[in-house]
Amino acid sequence: MNIALVGYGKMGQAIEKIALERGHTIGLKIDLDNRADLNETQLADIDVAIEFTSPHSAFDNIMDLLKAKVPVVCGSTGWLDKKEAVDEYCLQQQGAFLYASNYSVGVNIFFELNKKLAQLMANQTEYRVSMEEIHHTQKKDAPSGTAVTLAEQILHSIPLYKKWVNHSSNKADELEIKSERIDPAPGTHKVIYTSAIDDIEIIHTAHNRTGFATGAVMAAEFLKGKKGIFGMNDVLGF
């Protein structure tokens, strides 16, 4: 495939390395200094774009890519209040869009474990659930998109909790997420069920960006030639 990288920071560079190793080419790199190149002329020969930027730029990038009829794999977080508009435009354009809060295969397995554990704990009212996440100091959003996905899964299965909060809470219906930013941590997520008798914890710790980059390239390979809206569950067959 001929891939466009929209966002060429550490994540974009990690994706480039994996894509080249898997036999793909990088036909276009978009960063802060050449945003104007994200146009239909420059995108004419691109098979799939992989977008990893910031909460403030992701929406415009995605819409411009869909307008140019380029399938989009997006890993930017913090913009999901506009996802419904993206989905509608994608279908209108008969395009292809794949979003995931985390592209790591291990994290997506962790999501499945989290859903199953929450289902098992739904009626175990003696347990209080909380979450912790740690990332590097360059991460702009808190809690992380991965933490939000985990939290929403818990809210779906455990009726006691009505919302998640990103601070300490003593309210019975609030799911507490504690966020820390420490270098060089690429990402740790912990879900903790605590009772007077014992604790149950599940933890995912990333050692580097390779897992995220590999999953993003796998997603791009999956998306080529398709139309519609997809997620990592579709890529992995969950």
Short mmCIF file of C-alpha atoms in Angstrom, two decimals:
data_model
loop_
_atom_site.label_atom_id
_atom_site.label_comp_id
_atom_site.label_asym_id
_atom_site.label_seq_id
_atom_site.Cartn_x
_atom_site.Cartn_y
_atom_site.Cartn_z
CA MET A 1 0.00 0.00 0.00
CA ASN A 2 0.91 3.64 -0.42
CA ILE A 3 0.25 5.24 2.99
CA ALA A 4 -0.14 8.86 4.07
CA LEU A 5 1.03 9.63 7.59
CA VAL A 6 -0.92 12.54 9.05
CA GLY A 7 1.08 13.46 12.13
CA TYR A 8 4.80 12.74 12.11
CA GLY A 9 5.71 12.80 15.78
CA LYS A 10 7.05 9.82 17.72
CA MET A 11 3.97 7.77 16.93
CA GLY A 12 4.03 8.62 13.23
CA GLN A 13 7.70 7.70 13.03
CA ALA A 14 7.05 4.37 14.79
CA ILE A 15 4.23 3.65 12.31
CA GLU A 16 6.52 4.50 9.39
CA LYS A 17 9.13 1.99 10.59
CA ILE A 18 6.58 -0.84 10.89
CA ALA A 19 4.90 0.03 7.57
CA LEU A 20 8.20 -0.07 5.70
CA GLU A 21 9.13 -3.37 7.37
CA ARG A 22 5.82 -4.81 6.16
CA GLY A 23 6.54 -3.78 2.55
CA HIS A 24 4.46 -0.61 2.28
CA THR A 25 5.51 2.82 1.04
CA ILE A 26 4.98 6.21 2.65
CA GLY A 27 3.72 8.50 -0.08
CA LEU A 28 2.97 11.55 2.04
CA LYS A 29 3.95 12.85 5.47
CA ILE A 30 1.89 15.66 6.97
CA ASP A 31 3.07 17.62 9.99
CA LEU A 32 2.63 21.14 11.37
CA ASP A 33 4.84 22.78 8.73
CA ASN A 34 3.09 21.32 5.64
CA ARG A 35 -0.60 20.99 6.59
CA ALA A 36 -1.53 22.63 3.26
CA ASP A 37 -0.34 19.47 1.49
CA LEU A 38 -3.35 17.61 2.87
CA ASN A 39 -5.28 18.14 -0.36
CA GLU A 40 -6.79 16.06 -3.14
CA THR A 41 -3.82 16.53 -5.48
CA GLN A 42 -1.24 15.28 -2.97
CA LEU A 43 -3.58 12.46 -1.87
CA ALA A 44 -4.39 11.21 -5.37
CA ASP A 45 -2.19 8.08 -5.17
CA ILE A 46 -2.73 7.31 -1.48
CA ASP A 47 -4.41 4.00 -0.56
CA VAL A 48 -4.94 4.66 3.17
CA ALA A 49 -4.13 7.50 5.59
CA ILE A 50 -3.11 6.92 9.20
CA GLU A 51 -3.94 9.94 11.37
CA PHE A 52 -2.24 10.43 14.76
CA THR A 53 -2.28 14.11 15.73
CA SER A 54 -3.98 16.09 18.51
CA PRO A 55 -7.54 16.59 19.79
CA HIS A 56 -7.59 20.03 18.17
CA SER A 57 -6.63 19.01 14.64
CA ALA A 58 -7.97 15.46 14.25
CA PHE A 59 -11.51 16.32 13.16
CA ASP A 60 -10.44 18.67 10.33
CA ASN A 61 -7.80 16.18 9.17
CA ILE A 62 -10.31 13.32 9.04
CA MET A 63 -12.92 15.36 7.18
CA ASP A 64 -10.37 16.54 4.58
CA LEU A 65 -9.20 12.95 4.03
CA LEU A 66 -12.75 11.63 3.63
CA LYS A 67 -13.53 14.49 1.24
CA ALA A 68 -10.56 13.33 -0.86
CA LYS A 69 -11.98 9.76 -0.86
CA VAL A 70 -9.05 8.41 1.19
CA PRO A 71 -9.77 5.64 3.75
CA VAL A 72 -8.78 6.87 7.23
CA VAL A 73 -7.32 5.03 10.21
CA CYS A 74 -7.47 7.42 13.17
CA GLY A 75 -5.72 7.05 16.52
CA SER A 76 -6.11 10.60 17.83
CA THR A 77 -8.09 10.88 21.05
CA GLY A 78 -9.95 13.68 22.79
CA TRP A 79 -12.18 14.65 19.82
CA LEU A 80 -14.97 12.07 20.08
CA ASP A 81 -17.70 14.64 20.70
CA LYS A 82 -17.54 15.07 16.90
CA LYS A 83 -17.39 11.38 15.93
CA GLU A 84 -21.08 11.21 15.00
CA ALA A 85 -20.48 13.96 12.42
CA VAL A 86 -17.47 12.05 11.05
CA ASP A 87 -19.48 8.81 10.78
CA GLU A 88 -22.32 10.58 8.97
CA TYR A 89 -19.94 12.26 6.52
CA CYS A 90 -18.09 8.99 5.91
CA LEU A 91 -21.32 7.22 4.96
CA GLN A 92 -22.41 10.19 2.84
CA GLN A 93 -19.08 10.05 0.96
CA GLN A 94 -19.23 6.25 0.73
CA GLY A 95 -15.85 6.28 2.40
CA ALA A 96 -14.03 4.16 4.95
CA PHE A 97 -13.17 5.14 8.52
CA LEU A 98 -11.63 3.13 11.33
CA TYR A 99 -11.20 4.60 14.82
CA ALA A 100 -9.71 3.00 17.91
CA SER A 101 -8.68 4.55 21.20
CA ASN A 102 -5.79 2.09 21.18
CA TYR A 103 -4.40 -0.03 18.32
CA SER A 104 -2.32 -2.41 20.41
CA VAL A 105 -3.43 -6.04 20.02
CA GLY A 106 -2.66 -6.57 23.71
CA VAL A 107 -4.81 -3.61 24.76
CA ASN A 108 -7.72 -4.82 22.64
CA ILE A 109 -7.48 -8.21 24.36
CA PHE A 110 -7.39 -6.25 27.64
CA PHE A 111 -10.63 -4.50 26.59
CA GLU A 112 -12.28 -7.90 26.19
CA LEU A 113 -11.04 -9.01 29.64
CA ASN A 114 -12.33 -5.76 31.15
CA LYS A 115 -15.79 -6.27 29.65
CA LYS A 116 -15.97 -9.85 30.92
CA LEU A 117 -14.76 -8.94 34.42
CA ALA A 118 -17.28 -6.08 34.65
CA GLN A 119 -20.07 -8.49 33.70
CA LEU A 120 -18.95 -10.92 36.41
CA MET A 121 -18.77 -8.11 39.00
CA ALA A 122 -22.10 -6.48 38.13
CA ASN A 123 -23.91 -7.87 41.18
CA GLN A 124 -20.92 -8.01 43.55
CA THR A 125 -21.87 -4.83 45.42
CA GLU A 126 -19.24 -5.30 48.13
CA TYR A 127 -16.55 -4.31 45.60
CA ARG A 128 -15.70 -0.72 44.68
CA VAL A 129 -14.07 -0.26 41.25
CA SER A 130 -11.52 2.42 40.37
CA MET A 131 -8.97 2.97 37.61
CA GLU A 132 -5.44 4.28 37.22
CA GLU A 133 -3.56 5.28 34.06
CA ILE A 134 0.00 6.50 33.54
CA HIS A 135 1.42 8.09 30.38
CA HIS A 136 4.36 10.24 29.28
CA THR A 137 4.19 13.98 29.89
CA GLN A 138 3.67 14.80 26.18
CA LYS A 139 0.24 13.17 26.19
CA LYS A 140 -2.21 16.05 25.90
CA ASP A 141 -5.50 14.46 27.00
CA ALA A 142 -6.43 13.05 30.40
CA PRO A 143 -7.80 10.56 31.03
CA SER A 144 -6.41 8.67 28.07
CA GLY A 145 -8.72 7.47 25.32
CA THR A 146 -7.93 3.92 26.41
CA ALA A 147 -9.00 4.72 29.98
CA VAL A 148 -12.24 6.24 28.72
CA THR A 149 -12.96 3.08 26.70
CA LEU A 150 -12.34 0.93 29.78
CA ALA A 151 -14.53 3.19 31.92
CA GLU A 152 -17.40 3.16 29.42
CA GLN A 153 -17.27 -0.63 29.33
CA ILE A 154 -17.60 -0.73 33.12
CA LEU A 155 -20.47 1.78 33.12
CA HIS A 156 -22.26 -0.38 30.56
CA SER A 157 -22.16 -3.49 32.77
CA ILE A 158 -22.32 -2.20 36.37
CA PRO A 159 -25.53 -0.22 37.00
CA LEU A 160 -24.21 1.35 40.24
CA TYR A 161 -21.92 3.70 38.30
CA LYS A 162 -23.55 6.55 36.37
CA LYS A 163 -20.43 8.37 35.12
CA TRP A 164 -16.64 8.42 35.30
CA VAL A 165 -14.65 11.30 36.80
CA ASN A 166 -10.98 12.20 36.44
CA HIS A 167 -10.41 12.98 40.11
CA SER A 168 -10.79 11.43 43.55
CA SER A 169 -14.43 10.80 44.45
CA ASN A 170 -16.38 9.52 47.43
CA LYS A 171 -19.66 9.42 45.53
CA ALA A 172 -21.02 5.91 45.17
CA ASP A 173 -22.18 6.42 41.59
CA GLU A 174 -18.91 7.87 40.24
CA LEU A 175 -16.15 5.74 38.73
CA GLU A 176 -12.83 7.33 39.69
CA ILE A 177 -9.98 7.51 37.16
CA LYS A 178 -6.60 8.63 38.44
CA SER A 179 -4.27 10.01 35.71
CA GLU A 180 -0.52 10.48 36.07
CA ARG A 181 1.97 11.87 33.55
CA ILE A 182 5.48 10.52 34.11
CA ASP A 183 8.30 10.16 31.58
CA PRO A 184 9.12 7.94 29.81
CA ALA A 185 6.01 5.78 30.45
CA PRO A 186 4.36 4.78 27.13
CA GLY A 187 1.17 3.64 28.88
CA THR A 188 -0.11 1.67 31.87
CA HIS A 189 -3.78 1.02 32.62
CA LYS A 190 -5.08 -0.60 35.78
CA VAL A 191 -8.64 -1.57 36.78
CA ILE A 192 -9.03 -2.33 40.50
CA TYR A 193 -11.94 -3.94 42.34
CA THR A 194 -11.55 -3.43 46.09
CA SER A 195 -13.47 -4.95 49.01
CA ALA A 196 -12.85 -5.42 52.72
CA ILE A 197 -11.83 -9.01 51.97
CA ASP A 198 -9.63 -8.76 48.87
CA ASP A 199 -8.69 -6.89 45.70
CA ILE A 200 -8.96 -7.97 42.07
CA GLU A 201 -6.77 -6.13 39.55
CA ILE A 202 -6.16 -6.34 35.82
CA ILE A 203 -3.22 -4.38 34.38
CA HIS A 204 -1.85 -3.67 30.92
CA THR A 205 1.61 -2.13 30.66
CA ALA A 206 3.07 -1.09 27.31
CA HIS A 207 6.86 -1.32 27.06
CA ASN A 208 7.15 0.83 23.90
CA ARG A 209 5.14 2.17 20.94
CA THR A 210 5.72 -0.88 18.73
CA GLY A 211 2.43 -2.55 19.66
CA PHE A 212 0.42 0.59 18.89
CA ALA A 213 2.24 1.15 15.59
CA THR A 214 1.87 -2.47 14.46
CA GLY A 215 -1.86 -2.44 15.20
CA ALA A 216 -2.34 0.81 13.28
CA VAL A 217 -0.63 -0.65 10.19
CA MET A 218 -2.71 -3.84 10.54
CA ALA A 219 -5.81 -1.63 10.64
CA ALA A 220 -4.70 0.16 7.46
CA GLU A 221 -4.16 -3.19 5.72
CA PHE A 222 -7.65 -4.24 6.79
CA LEU A 223 -9.30 -1.00 5.64
CA LYS A 224 -7.91 -0.86 2.10
CA GLY A 225 -10.69 -1.43 -0.42
CA LYS A 226 -13.52 -1.35 2.15
CA LYS A 227 -16.37 1.08 2.71
CA GLY A 228 -18.04 1.83 6.03
CA ILE A 229 -17.18 2.43 9.66
CA PHE A 230 -15.00 -0.01 11.57
CA GLY A 231 -13.07 -0.61 14.80
CA MET A 232 -10.24 -2.82 16.00
CA ASN A 233 -12.75 -5.56 16.84
CA ASP A 234 -13.31 -5.90 13.09
CA VAL A 235 -9.56 -6.07 12.42
CA LEU A 236 -8.97 -8.72 15.10
CA GLY A 237 -12.19 -10.69 14.57
CA PHE A 238 -13.52 -10.27 18.12
#
